[in-house]
PDB file of C-alpha atoms in Angstrom:
ATOM      1  CA  MET Y   1       0.131  -0.135  -0.096  1.00  0.00           C
ATOM      2  CA  SER Y   2       1.141   3.291  -1.113  1.00  0.00           C
ATOM      3  CA  SER Y   3       0.450   6.431   1.033  1.00  0.00           C
ATOM      4  CA  PRO Y   4      -1.145   9.334  -0.608  1.00  0.00           C
ATOM      5  CA  SER Y   5       1.286  12.163  -1.626  1.00  0.00           C
ATOM      6  CA  PRO Y   6       1.352  15.291   0.533  1.00  0.00           C
ATOM      7  CA  ALA Y   7      -0.594  17.327  -2.519  1.00  0.00           C
ATOM      8  CA  ARG Y   8      -3.274  14.572  -2.660  1.00  0.00           C
ATOM      9  CA  ARG Y   9      -3.610  14.996   1.070  1.00  0.00           C
ATOM     10  CA  ARG Y  10      -3.740  18.697   1.074  1.00  0.00           C
ATOM     11  CA  THR Y  11      -6.202  18.456  -1.855  1.00  0.00           C
ATOM     12  CA  ALA Y  12      -8.670  15.984   0.322  1.00  0.00           C
ATOM     13  CA  ARG Y  13      -8.284  18.322   3.318  1.00  0.00           C
ATOM     14  CA  ALA Y  14      -9.191  21.145   1.264  1.00  0.00           C
ATOM     15  CA  VAL Y  15     -12.400  19.428   0.132  1.00  0.00           C
ATOM     16  CA  ARG Y  16     -13.362  18.087   3.517  1.00  0.00           C
ATOM     17  CA  ALA Y  17     -13.222  21.587   4.946  1.00  0.00           C
ATOM     18  CA  ALA Y  18     -15.442  22.951   1.943  1.00  0.00           C
ATOM     19  CA  GLY Y  19     -17.760  20.319   2.966  1.00  0.00           C
ATOM     20  CA  ASP Y  20     -17.754  21.086   6.425  1.00  0.00           C
ATOM     21  CA  VAL Y  21     -18.439  25.064   5.715  1.00  0.00           C
ATOM     22  CA  ALA Y  22     -21.449  23.562   3.266  1.00  0.00           C
ATOM     23  CA  ARG Y  23     -22.612  21.802   6.101  1.00  0.00           C
ATOM     24  CA  THR Y  24     -22.460  24.600   8.809  1.00  0.00           C
ATOM     25  CA  ALA Y  25     -23.995  26.940   6.407  1.00  0.00           C
ATOM     26  CA  ALA Y  26     -27.027  24.983   5.217  1.00  0.00           C
ATOM     27  CA  PRO Y  27     -29.292  25.693   8.558  1.00  0.00           C
ATOM     28  CA  VAL Y  28     -28.190  29.507   8.581  1.00  0.00           C
ATOM     29  CA  GLY Y  29     -29.620  30.095   5.221  1.00  0.00           C
ATOM     30  CA  PRO Y  30     -33.156  29.503   5.831  1.00  0.00           C
ATOM     31  CA  VAL Y  31     -32.891  30.777   9.181  1.00  0.00           C
ATOM     32  CA  VAL Y  32     -31.700  34.063   7.968  1.00  0.00           C
ATOM     33  CA  VAL Y  33     -34.439  34.177   5.052  1.00  0.00           C
ATOM     34  CA  MET Y  34     -37.027  33.719   7.944  1.00  0.00           C
ATOM     35  CA  VAL Y  35     -35.594  36.279  10.705  1.00  0.00           C
ATOM     36  CA  LEU Y  36     -35.897  38.971   7.466  1.00  0.00           C
ATOM     37  CA  HIS Y  37     -38.972  38.284   6.663  1.00  0.00           C
ATOM     38  CA  LEU Y  38     -40.664  38.722   9.860  1.00  0.00           C
ATOM     39  CA  ASP Y  39     -43.135  41.426  10.166  1.00  0.00           C
ATOM     40  CA  ALA Y  40     -43.736  42.763  13.854  1.00  0.00           C
ATOM     41  CA  ASP Y  41     -46.408  45.303  13.103  1.00  0.00           C
ATOM     42  CA  GLY Y  42     -49.483  43.804  14.703  1.00  0.00           C
ATOM     43  CA  GLY Y  43     -48.120  40.453  15.894  1.00  0.00           C
ATOM     44  CA  LEU Y  44     -45.168  38.771  14.855  1.00  0.00           C
ATOM     45  CA  HIS Y  45     -45.779  36.804  11.616  1.00  0.00           C
ATOM     46  CA  LEU Y  46     -44.059  35.746   8.379  1.00  0.00           C
ATOM     47  CA  THR Y  47     -44.340  37.594   5.316  1.00  0.00           C
ATOM     48  CA  LEU Y  48     -42.798  35.204   3.143  1.00  0.00           C
ATOM     49  CA  PRO Y  49     -45.128  33.043   0.907  1.00  0.00           C
ATOM     50  CA  LEU Y  50     -45.258  29.548   2.110  1.00  0.00           C
ATOM     51  CA  LEU Y  51     -44.008  28.237  -1.597  1.00  0.00           C
ATOM     52  CA  HIS Y  52     -40.915  30.631  -1.142  1.00  0.00           C
ATOM     53  CA  LEU Y  53     -40.281  29.132   2.494  1.00  0.00           C
ATOM     54  CA  VAL Y  54     -40.532  25.519   0.957  1.00  0.00           C
ATOM     55  CA  VAL Y  55     -38.067  26.356  -1.495  1.00  0.00           C
ATOM     56  CA  VAL Y  56     -35.644  28.041   0.697  1.00  0.00           C
ATOM     57  CA  LEU Y  57     -35.616  24.953   2.682  1.00  0.00           C
ATOM     58  CA  LEU Y  58     -35.197  22.685   0.039  1.00  0.00           C
ATOM     59  CA  ALA Y  59     -32.105  24.649  -0.859  1.00  0.00           C
ATOM     60  CA  GLY Y  60     -30.865  24.370   2.562  1.00  0.00           C
ATOM     61  CA  LEU Y  61     -31.266  20.397   2.570  1.00  0.00           C
ATOM     62  CA  GLY Y  62     -29.540  20.527  -1.276  1.00  0.00           C
ATOM     63  CA  ILE Y  63     -26.766  22.374   0.431  1.00  0.00           C
ATOM     64  CA  ASP Y  64     -26.633  20.243   3.427  1.00  0.00           C
ATOM     65  CA  ARG Y  65     -26.447  17.278   0.692  1.00  0.00           C
ATOM     66  CA  LEU Y  66     -23.804  18.777  -1.049  1.00  0.00           C
ATOM     67  CA  GLY Y  67     -21.633  19.048   2.076  1.00  0.00           C
ATOM     68  CA  LEU Y  68     -22.065  15.349   2.537  1.00  0.00           C
ATOM     69  CA  TRP Y  69     -20.727  14.725  -0.663  1.00  0.00           C
ATOM     70  CA  LEU Y  70     -17.790  17.055  -0.522  1.00  0.00           C
ATOM     71  CA  LEU Y  71     -16.929  15.227   2.664  1.00  0.00           C
ATOM     72  CA  ASP Y  72     -17.275  11.771   1.175  1.00  0.00           C
ATOM     73  CA  LEU Y  73     -15.083  13.039  -1.770  1.00  0.00           C
ATOM     74  CA  GLY Y  74     -12.425  14.506   0.300  1.00  0.00           C
ATOM     75  CA  HIS Y  75     -12.381  11.070   2.028  1.00  0.00           C
ATOM     76  CA  HIS Y  76     -12.376   8.996  -1.240  1.00  0.00           C
ATOM     77  CA  ILE Y  77      -9.367  11.449  -2.434  1.00  0.00           C
ATOM     78  CA  ASP Y  78      -7.095  10.647   0.695  1.00  0.00           C
ATOM     79  CA  ARG Y  79      -7.893   6.709   0.618  1.00  0.00           C
ATOM     80  CA  ARG Y  80      -4.491   4.847   0.420  1.00  0.00           C
ATOM     81  CA  ARG Y  81      -3.872   3.308  -2.764  1.00  0.00           C
ATOM     82  CA  PRO Y  82      -2.687  -0.133  -3.437  1.00  0.00           C
ATOM     83  CA  ALA Y  83       1.131   0.023  -5.091  1.00  0.00           C
ATOM     84  CA  THR Y  84       1.297  -0.415  -8.719  1.00  0.00           C
ATOM     85  CA  ALA Y  85       3.939  -2.143 -10.570  1.00  0.00           C
ATOM     86  CA  SER Y  86       5.956   0.312 -12.936  1.00  0.00           C
TER      87      SER Y  86
END
């Protein structure tokens, strides 16, 4: 078994970091959108149409899935490869 090169390890680390950032940011987007669309005049209610809210929540789930995919890709890049004959 050959160990990954330093460049391959750096690439894997960067891809995993991007996945971590995406997974961290995924729930923040829908929360920010909801807070920005709260109307306090005459009681607290959401001024965002329900369809738009569903789209924002689905986008958050998609970003979360993207983060999971990037994490898996980073682990795949960093995986040890069998030594090949030259």
